[in-house]
Amino acid sequence: MPKLTVGNATVPYRVEGSGPVLVLVHGVGPGSGMWDQLLDRFTDHRTVVLPDLSGSDPAEDDGSPITIEALGAQVNAVIEDTGAGPADVVGFSLGAPTVAAAAALRPDLVRRLVPVAGLSHAGDEYIQQHMTLWLDLASDPEGFGRFATLTALSRAFLNQIGHDAVEQQHAFMGLNDDRVRQIDLVKRLDIRPLLPRIAAPTLVIGATRDQTIPVENHRELFAGIRGSEYAELDTGHVAMAERPDEFVKLVRDFIERP
């Protein structure tokens, strides 16, 4: 697995498939593995690049507070290292402002941009209260993971997959210092000054039942990116888990548009 030194961080990334480059950027959580269930939907016609950024389990850094500019610079360094830019870039949750920052900082490296279930700033009092409560659960690993599951997935989807599957979901959001650092970044986030610098054609994807980052924040991100397009899925926060076929179609139709 290739690794890059970017600032104070060592950033590994994976490469799967062949064809034009598509970069998939993770949000809060252990890292790029969140995309694995969708990989075969893209690798038949794309080289999929999956970076593990600061705050993910595979990355290494000095433990200092994470900035959105640093994450954006890490994405751009990975694109440059592949030698295949400009690339199409998709980012989920915290990955959404991360890829927006990447596109703003290096417009030459991002061909098309797809932020998913993201936000442009943390001024929404709901987000402040949500992230503060999540951090308050840092002394309770089981509660930390259970809260993440409860707010990441819609009520309808939780009932669809059933009790046993829901209980298994809690382990995904393991508690460690890096999760705390990622959530701390969400609380401090503000990329509004960067948005006017985005030149790439952009599709913002929102999730109508999102209880982690409410859909009004997705719509505000869309409004802040000049000339962008917007689509919504009737899902909770993790839209690609609840409606994978619709999600993949939205992304593929947009990045493959002539």
mmCIF file of C-alpha atoms in Angstrom:
data_model
loop_
_atom_site.group_PDB
_atom_site.id
_atom_site.type_symbol
_atom_site.label_atom_id
_atom_site.label_comp_id
_atom_site.label_asym_id
_atom_site.label_seq_id
_atom_site.Cartn_x
_atom_site.Cartn_y
_atom_site.Cartn_z
ATOM 1 C CA MET A 1 0.000 0.000 0.000
ATOM 2 C CA PRO A 2 1.465 3.398 -0.975
ATOM 3 C CA LYS A 3 2.117 5.892 1.827
ATOM 4 C CA LEU A 4 2.750 9.623 1.634
ATOM 5 C CA THR A 5 4.139 12.112 4.096
ATOM 6 C CA VAL A 6 1.968 15.220 3.986
ATOM 7 C CA GLY A 7 2.817 17.841 6.595
ATOM 8 C CA ASN A 8 2.807 16.091 9.967
ATOM 9 C CA ALA A 9 0.956 13.022 8.694
ATOM 10 C CA THR A 10 1.692 9.709 7.028
ATOM 11 C CA VAL A 11 -1.254 8.969 4.748
ATOM 12 C CA PRO A 12 -1.702 5.507 3.209
ATOM 13 C CA TYR A 13 -4.010 4.880 0.295
ATOM 14 C CA ARG A 14 -5.366 1.906 -1.642
ATOM 15 C CA VAL A 15 -5.862 1.575 -5.391
ATOM 16 C CA GLU A 16 -8.466 -0.772 -6.906
ATOM 17 C CA GLY A 17 -9.720 -1.326 -10.466
ATOM 18 C CA SER A 18 -8.727 0.369 -13.717
ATOM 19 C CA GLY A 19 -9.808 3.345 -15.770
ATOM 20 C CA PRO A 20 -10.147 7.055 -14.978
ATOM 21 C CA VAL A 21 -9.436 7.897 -11.351
ATOM 22 C CA LEU A 22 -12.238 8.176 -8.803
ATOM 23 C CA VAL A 23 -11.217 9.172 -5.272
ATOM 24 C CA LEU A 24 -13.534 8.145 -2.401
ATOM 25 C CA VAL A 25 -12.984 10.079 0.836
ATOM 26 C CA HIS A 26 -14.204 8.814 4.210
ATOM 27 C CA GLY A 27 -15.844 10.749 7.033
ATOM 28 C CA VAL A 28 -15.569 10.371 10.803
ATOM 29 C CA GLY A 29 -14.673 6.767 11.554
ATOM 30 C CA PRO A 30 -11.908 4.210 11.103
ATOM 31 C CA GLY A 31 -11.165 5.129 7.488
ATOM 32 C CA SER A 32 -11.622 4.180 3.862
ATOM 33 C CA GLY A 33 -13.035 0.746 4.663
ATOM 34 C CA MET A 34 -16.454 2.419 4.872
ATOM 35 C CA TRP A 35 -16.517 2.317 1.058
ATOM 36 C CA ASP A 36 -15.649 -1.357 0.621
ATOM 37 C CA GLN A 37 -19.194 -2.603 0.055
ATOM 38 C CA LEU A 38 -19.525 -0.258 -2.942
ATOM 39 C CA LEU A 39 -16.145 -0.839 -4.554
ATOM 40 C CA ASP A 40 -17.284 -3.336 -7.155
ATOM 41 C CA ARG A 41 -19.886 -0.804 -8.344
ATOM 42 C CA PHE A 42 -17.048 1.424 -9.550
ATOM 43 C CA THR A 43 -13.937 -0.685 -10.110
ATOM 44 C CA ASP A 44 -15.333 -2.275 -13.286
ATOM 45 C CA HIS A 45 -14.659 0.978 -15.136
ATOM 46 C CA ARG A 46 -12.690 3.173 -12.729
ATOM 47 C CA THR A 47 -9.425 3.224 -10.852
ATOM 48 C CA VAL A 48 -10.731 3.806 -7.344
ATOM 49 C CA VAL A 49 -8.339 5.507 -4.927
ATOM 50 C CA LEU A 50 -9.128 5.243 -1.208
ATOM 51 C CA PRO A 51 -7.026 7.454 1.068
ATOM 52 C CA ASP A 52 -6.918 7.081 4.843
ATOM 53 C CA LEU A 53 -6.617 10.621 6.135
ATOM 54 C CA SER A 54 -5.530 12.016 9.498
ATOM 55 C CA GLY A 55 -7.869 10.739 12.198
ATOM 56 C CA SER A 56 -8.396 7.382 10.485
ATOM 57 C CA ASP A 57 -6.963 4.260 12.048
ATOM 58 C CA PRO A 58 -4.317 3.561 9.354
ATOM 59 C CA ALA A 59 -2.979 7.140 9.236
ATOM 60 C CA GLU A 60 -0.232 8.388 11.532
ATOM 61 C CA ASP A 61 0.475 11.907 12.750
ATOM 62 C CA ASP A 62 1.550 13.846 15.848
ATOM 63 C CA GLY A 63 -1.904 13.873 17.433
ATOM 64 C CA SER A 64 -2.437 17.607 17.105
ATOM 65 C CA PRO A 65 -5.876 19.047 16.238
ATOM 66 C CA ILE A 66 -6.948 18.229 12.681
ATOM 67 C CA THR A 67 -7.763 21.020 10.232
ATOM 68 C CA ILE A 68 -9.928 20.817 7.154
ATOM 69 C CA GLU A 69 -7.166 22.423 5.110
ATOM 70 C CA ALA A 70 -4.771 19.657 6.151
ATOM 71 C CA LEU A 71 -7.265 16.976 5.137
ATOM 72 C CA GLY A 72 -7.843 18.688 1.790
ATOM 73 C CA ALA A 73 -4.086 18.884 1.228
ATOM 74 C CA GLN A 74 -3.801 15.151 1.965
ATOM 75 C CA VAL A 75 -6.445 14.346 -0.644
ATOM 76 C CA ASN A 76 -4.629 16.489 -3.189
ATOM 77 C CA ALA A 77 -1.278 14.891 -2.387
ATOM 78 C CA VAL A 78 -2.765 11.455 -2.994
ATOM 79 C CA ILE A 79 -4.213 12.572 -6.351
ATOM 80 C CA GLU A 80 -0.822 13.950 -7.357
ATOM 81 C CA ASP A 81 0.915 10.775 -6.260
ATOM 82 C CA THR A 82 -1.285 8.661 -8.530
ATOM 83 C CA GLY A 83 -0.140 10.808 -11.464
ATOM 84 C CA ALA A 84 -3.643 10.678 -12.901
ATOM 85 C CA GLY A 85 -5.190 14.028 -11.968
ATOM 86 C CA PRO A 86 -7.487 15.760 -12.401
ATOM 87 C CA ALA A 87 -9.644 13.163 -10.681
ATOM 88 C CA ASP A 88 -13.312 12.817 -9.833
ATOM 89 C CA VAL A 89 -13.688 13.073 -6.064
ATOM 90 C CA VAL A 90 -16.499 11.939 -3.756
ATOM 91 C CA GLY A 91 -16.529 12.736 -0.036
ATOM 92 C CA PHE A 92 -18.977 11.594 2.631
ATOM 93 C CA SER A 93 -19.923 13.435 5.858
ATOM 94 C CA LEU A 94 -16.707 15.071 7.145
ATOM 95 C CA GLY A 95 -15.301 13.918 3.806
ATOM 96 C CA ALA A 96 -17.708 16.304 2.053
ATOM 97 C CA PRO A 97 -16.111 19.541 3.316
ATOM 98 C CA THR A 98 -12.742 17.796 2.991
ATOM 99 C CA VAL A 99 -13.173 17.264 -0.755
ATOM 100 C CA ALA A 100 -14.653 20.746 -1.128
ATOM 101 C CA ALA A 101 -11.511 22.138 0.512
ATOM 102 C CA ALA A 102 -9.345 19.992 -1.773
ATOM 103 C CA ALA A 103 -11.139 21.339 -4.854
ATOM 104 C CA ALA A 104 -10.819 24.918 -3.613
ATOM 105 C CA LEU A 105 -7.130 24.631 -2.741
ATOM 106 C CA ARG A 106 -6.107 22.879 -5.978
ATOM 107 C CA PRO A 107 -8.719 23.356 -8.721
ATOM 108 C CA ASP A 108 -6.338 21.760 -11.201
ATOM 109 C CA LEU A 109 -6.548 18.390 -9.435
ATOM 110 C CA VAL A 110 -10.335 17.928 -9.185
ATOM 111 C CA ARG A 111 -12.329 17.269 -12.360
ATOM 112 C CA ARG A 112 -15.762 16.669 -10.806
ATOM 113 C CA LEU A 113 -16.785 16.963 -7.179
ATOM 114 C CA VAL A 114 -19.475 15.080 -5.211
ATOM 115 C CA PRO A 115 -19.908 16.068 -1.540
ATOM 116 C CA VAL A 116 -22.375 13.748 0.250
ATOM 117 C CA ALA A 117 -24.310 14.465 3.479
ATOM 118 C CA GLY A 118 -21.920 17.247 4.401
ATOM 119 C CA LEU A 119 -21.829 20.763 5.773
ATOM 120 C CA SER A 120 -20.068 24.041 5.148
ATOM 121 C CA HIS A 121 -19.861 25.190 8.774
ATOM 122 C CA ALA A 122 -20.769 24.085 12.288
ATOM 123 C CA GLY A 123 -22.922 27.056 13.207
ATOM 124 C CA ASP A 124 -26.056 24.903 13.347
ATOM 125 C CA GLU A 125 -26.842 24.578 17.057
ATOM 126 C CA TYR A 126 -28.148 21.055 16.422
ATOM 127 C CA ILE A 127 -24.694 20.024 15.188
ATOM 128 C CA GLN A 128 -23.004 21.655 18.166
ATOM 129 C CA GLN A 129 -25.266 19.804 20.593
ATOM 130 C CA HIS A 130 -25.001 16.515 18.700
ATOM 131 C CA MET A 131 -21.211 16.541 18.554
ATOM 132 C CA THR A 132 -20.909 17.691 22.184
ATOM 133 C CA LEU A 133 -23.116 14.819 23.348
ATOM 134 C CA TRP A 134 -21.113 12.384 21.228
ATOM 135 C CA LEU A 135 -17.895 13.624 22.822
ATOM 136 C CA ASP A 136 -19.487 13.336 26.269
ATOM 137 C CA LEU A 137 -19.924 9.621 25.539
ATOM 138 C CA ALA A 138 -16.156 9.192 25.129
ATOM 139 C CA SER A 139 -16.033 7.581 28.571
ATOM 140 C CA ASP A 140 -18.514 4.914 27.425
ATOM 141 C CA PRO A 141 -17.305 3.002 24.334
ATOM 142 C CA GLU A 142 -20.534 1.022 23.970
ATOM 143 C CA GLY A 143 -22.698 4.134 24.267
ATOM 144 C CA PHE A 144 -20.401 5.992 21.864
ATOM 145 C CA GLY A 145 -20.901 3.355 19.160
ATOM 146 C CA ARG A 146 -24.614 2.933 19.864
ATOM 147 C CA PHE A 147 -25.229 6.680 19.546
ATOM 148 C CA ALA A 148 -23.339 6.697 16.240
ATOM 149 C CA THR A 149 -25.519 3.912 14.849
ATOM 150 C CA LEU A 150 -28.731 5.473 16.090
ATOM 151 C CA THR A 151 -28.083 8.800 14.375
ATOM 152 C CA ALA A 152 -26.312 7.481 11.260
ATOM 153 C CA LEU A 153 -29.161 5.305 10.024
ATOM 154 C CA SER A 154 -32.830 6.094 9.554
ATOM 155 C CA ARG A 155 -35.513 4.470 11.691
ATOM 156 C CA ALA A 156 -36.889 2.714 8.608
ATOM 157 C CA PHE A 157 -33.498 1.199 7.767
ATOM 158 C CA LEU A 158 -32.835 0.107 11.346
ATOM 159 C CA ASN A 159 -36.127 -1.770 11.335
ATOM 160 C CA GLN A 160 -35.425 -3.176 7.875
ATOM 161 C CA ILE A 161 -32.113 -4.797 8.833
ATOM 162 C CA GLY A 162 -33.346 -5.993 12.236
ATOM 163 C CA HIS A 163 -32.060 -6.116 15.794
ATOM 164 C CA ASP A 164 -29.073 -8.420 15.372
ATOM 165 C CA ALA A 165 -27.682 -6.483 12.412
ATOM 166 C CA VAL A 166 -28.177 -3.184 14.229
ATOM 167 C CA GLU A 167 -26.294 -4.479 17.270
ATOM 168 C CA GLN A 168 -23.389 -5.455 15.013
ATOM 169 C CA GLN A 169 -23.247 -1.927 13.598
ATOM 170 C CA HIS A 170 -22.127 -0.435 16.913
ATOM 171 C CA ALA A 171 -18.629 -1.878 16.615
ATOM 172 C CA PHE A 172 -17.889 0.115 13.447
ATOM 173 C CA MET A 173 -17.473 3.397 15.299
ATOM 174 C CA GLY A 174 -14.811 2.248 17.752
ATOM 175 C CA LEU A 175 -13.816 4.805 20.359
ATOM 176 C CA ASN A 176 -10.260 6.148 20.413
ATOM 177 C CA ASP A 177 -8.448 9.482 20.508
ATOM 178 C CA ASP A 178 -8.664 9.856 16.734
ATOM 179 C CA ARG A 179 -12.486 9.648 16.730
ATOM 180 C CA VAL A 180 -12.470 12.423 19.320
ATOM 181 C CA ARG A 181 -10.168 14.519 17.119
ATOM 182 C CA GLN A 182 -12.407 14.022 14.091
ATOM 183 C CA ILE A 183 -15.532 15.040 16.004
ATOM 184 C CA ASP A 184 -13.688 18.046 17.422
ATOM 185 C CA LEU A 185 -12.966 19.158 13.858
ATOM 186 C CA VAL A 186 -16.660 18.925 12.948
ATOM 187 C CA LYS A 187 -17.437 21.263 15.865
ATOM 188 C CA ARG A 188 -14.894 23.833 14.603
ATOM 189 C CA LEU A 189 -15.602 23.518 10.902
ATOM 190 C CA ASP A 190 -16.112 26.478 8.559
ATOM 191 C CA ILE A 191 -15.203 26.195 4.875
ATOM 192 C CA ARG A 192 -17.421 29.031 3.658
ATOM 193 C CA PRO A 193 -14.423 31.219 2.717
ATOM 194 C CA LEU A 194 -13.146 28.408 0.459
ATOM 195 C CA LEU A 195 -16.375 27.702 -1.431
ATOM 196 C CA PRO A 196 -16.071 30.547 -3.994
ATOM 197 C CA ARG A 197 -12.763 29.050 -5.134
ATOM 198 C CA ILE A 198 -14.335 25.762 -6.279
ATOM 199 C CA ALA A 199 -14.244 25.534 -10.079
ATOM 200 C CA ALA A 200 -15.104 21.868 -10.613
ATOM 201 C CA PRO A 201 -18.614 20.903 -11.700
ATOM 202 C CA THR A 202 -20.236 19.804 -8.452
ATOM 203 C CA LEU A 203 -23.124 17.568 -7.423
ATOM 204 C CA VAL A 204 -24.108 17.870 -3.763
ATOM 205 C CA ILE A 205 -26.052 14.849 -2.474
ATOM 206 C CA GLY A 206 -28.306 15.322 0.530
ATOM 207 C CA ALA A 207 -30.105 12.853 2.803
ATOM 208 C CA THR A 208 -33.583 13.868 3.895
ATOM 209 C CA ARG A 209 -33.683 11.853 7.155
ATOM 210 C CA ASP A 210 -30.160 12.669 8.319
ATOM 211 C CA GLN A 211 -29.973 12.873 12.121
ATOM 212 C CA THR A 212 -26.210 13.427 12.226
ATOM 213 C CA ILE A 213 -25.926 16.417 9.882
ATOM 214 C CA PRO A 214 -29.491 17.551 9.141
ATOM 215 C CA VAL A 215 -30.421 18.008 5.488
ATOM 216 C CA GLU A 216 -30.655 21.786 5.805
ATOM 217 C CA ASN A 217 -26.850 21.756 6.081
ATOM 218 C CA HIS A 218 -26.529 19.746 2.859
ATOM 219 C CA ARG A 219 -28.729 22.301 1.101
ATOM 220 C CA GLU A 220 -26.675 25.177 2.493
ATOM 221 C CA LEU A 221 -23.475 23.588 1.187
ATOM 222 C CA PHE A 222 -25.106 23.309 -2.238
ATOM 223 C CA ALA A 223 -26.169 26.960 -2.134
ATOM 224 C CA GLY A 224 -22.625 28.020 -1.319
ATOM 225 C CA ILE A 225 -21.006 26.370 -4.370
ATOM 226 C CA ARG A 226 -21.634 28.463 -7.452
ATOM 227 C CA GLY A 227 -23.213 26.535 -10.332
ATOM 228 C CA SER A 228 -23.513 23.291 -8.379
ATOM 229 C CA GLU A 229 -26.294 20.724 -8.761
ATOM 230 C CA TYR A 230 -28.257 19.079 -5.976
ATOM 231 C CA ALA A 231 -29.973 15.729 -5.437
ATOM 232 C CA GLU A 232 -31.565 14.198 -2.345
ATOM 233 C CA LEU A 233 -32.011 10.609 -1.239
ATOM 234 C CA ASP A 234 -34.731 9.670 1.249
ATOM 235 C CA THR A 235 -32.307 8.138 3.737
ATOM 236 C CA GLY A 236 -30.491 8.671 6.976
ATOM 237 C CA HIS A 237 -26.936 9.981 7.125
ATOM 238 C CA VAL A 238 -25.227 6.965 5.538
ATOM 239 C CA ALA A 239 -27.089 7.277 2.254
ATOM 240 C CA MET A 240 -24.897 4.805 0.374
ATOM 241 C CA ALA A 241 -25.727 2.049 2.856
ATOM 242 C CA GLU A 242 -29.469 2.618 2.776
ATOM 243 C CA ARG A 243 -29.921 3.232 -0.966
ATOM 244 C CA PRO A 244 -26.764 1.911 -2.655
ATOM 245 C CA ASP A 245 -28.283 1.515 -6.130
ATOM 246 C CA GLU A 246 -29.672 5.041 -6.196
ATOM 247 C CA PHE A 247 -26.477 6.474 -4.726
ATOM 248 C CA VAL A 248 -24.224 4.765 -7.263
ATOM 249 C CA LYS A 249 -26.460 5.828 -10.136
ATOM 250 C CA LEU A 250 -26.348 9.462 -9.036
ATOM 251 C CA VAL A 251 -22.560 9.415 -8.797
ATOM 252 C CA ARG A 252 -21.963 7.473 -12.005
ATOM 253 C CA ASP A 253 -24.410 9.527 -14.073
ATOM 254 C CA PHE A 254 -22.728 12.720 -12.910
ATOM 255 C CA ILE A 255 -19.075 11.787 -13.263
ATOM 256 C CA GLU A 256 -19.639 10.056 -16.620
ATOM 257 C CA ARG A 257 -21.633 12.891 -18.134
ATOM 258 C CA PRO A 258 -19.954 14.136 -21.335
#
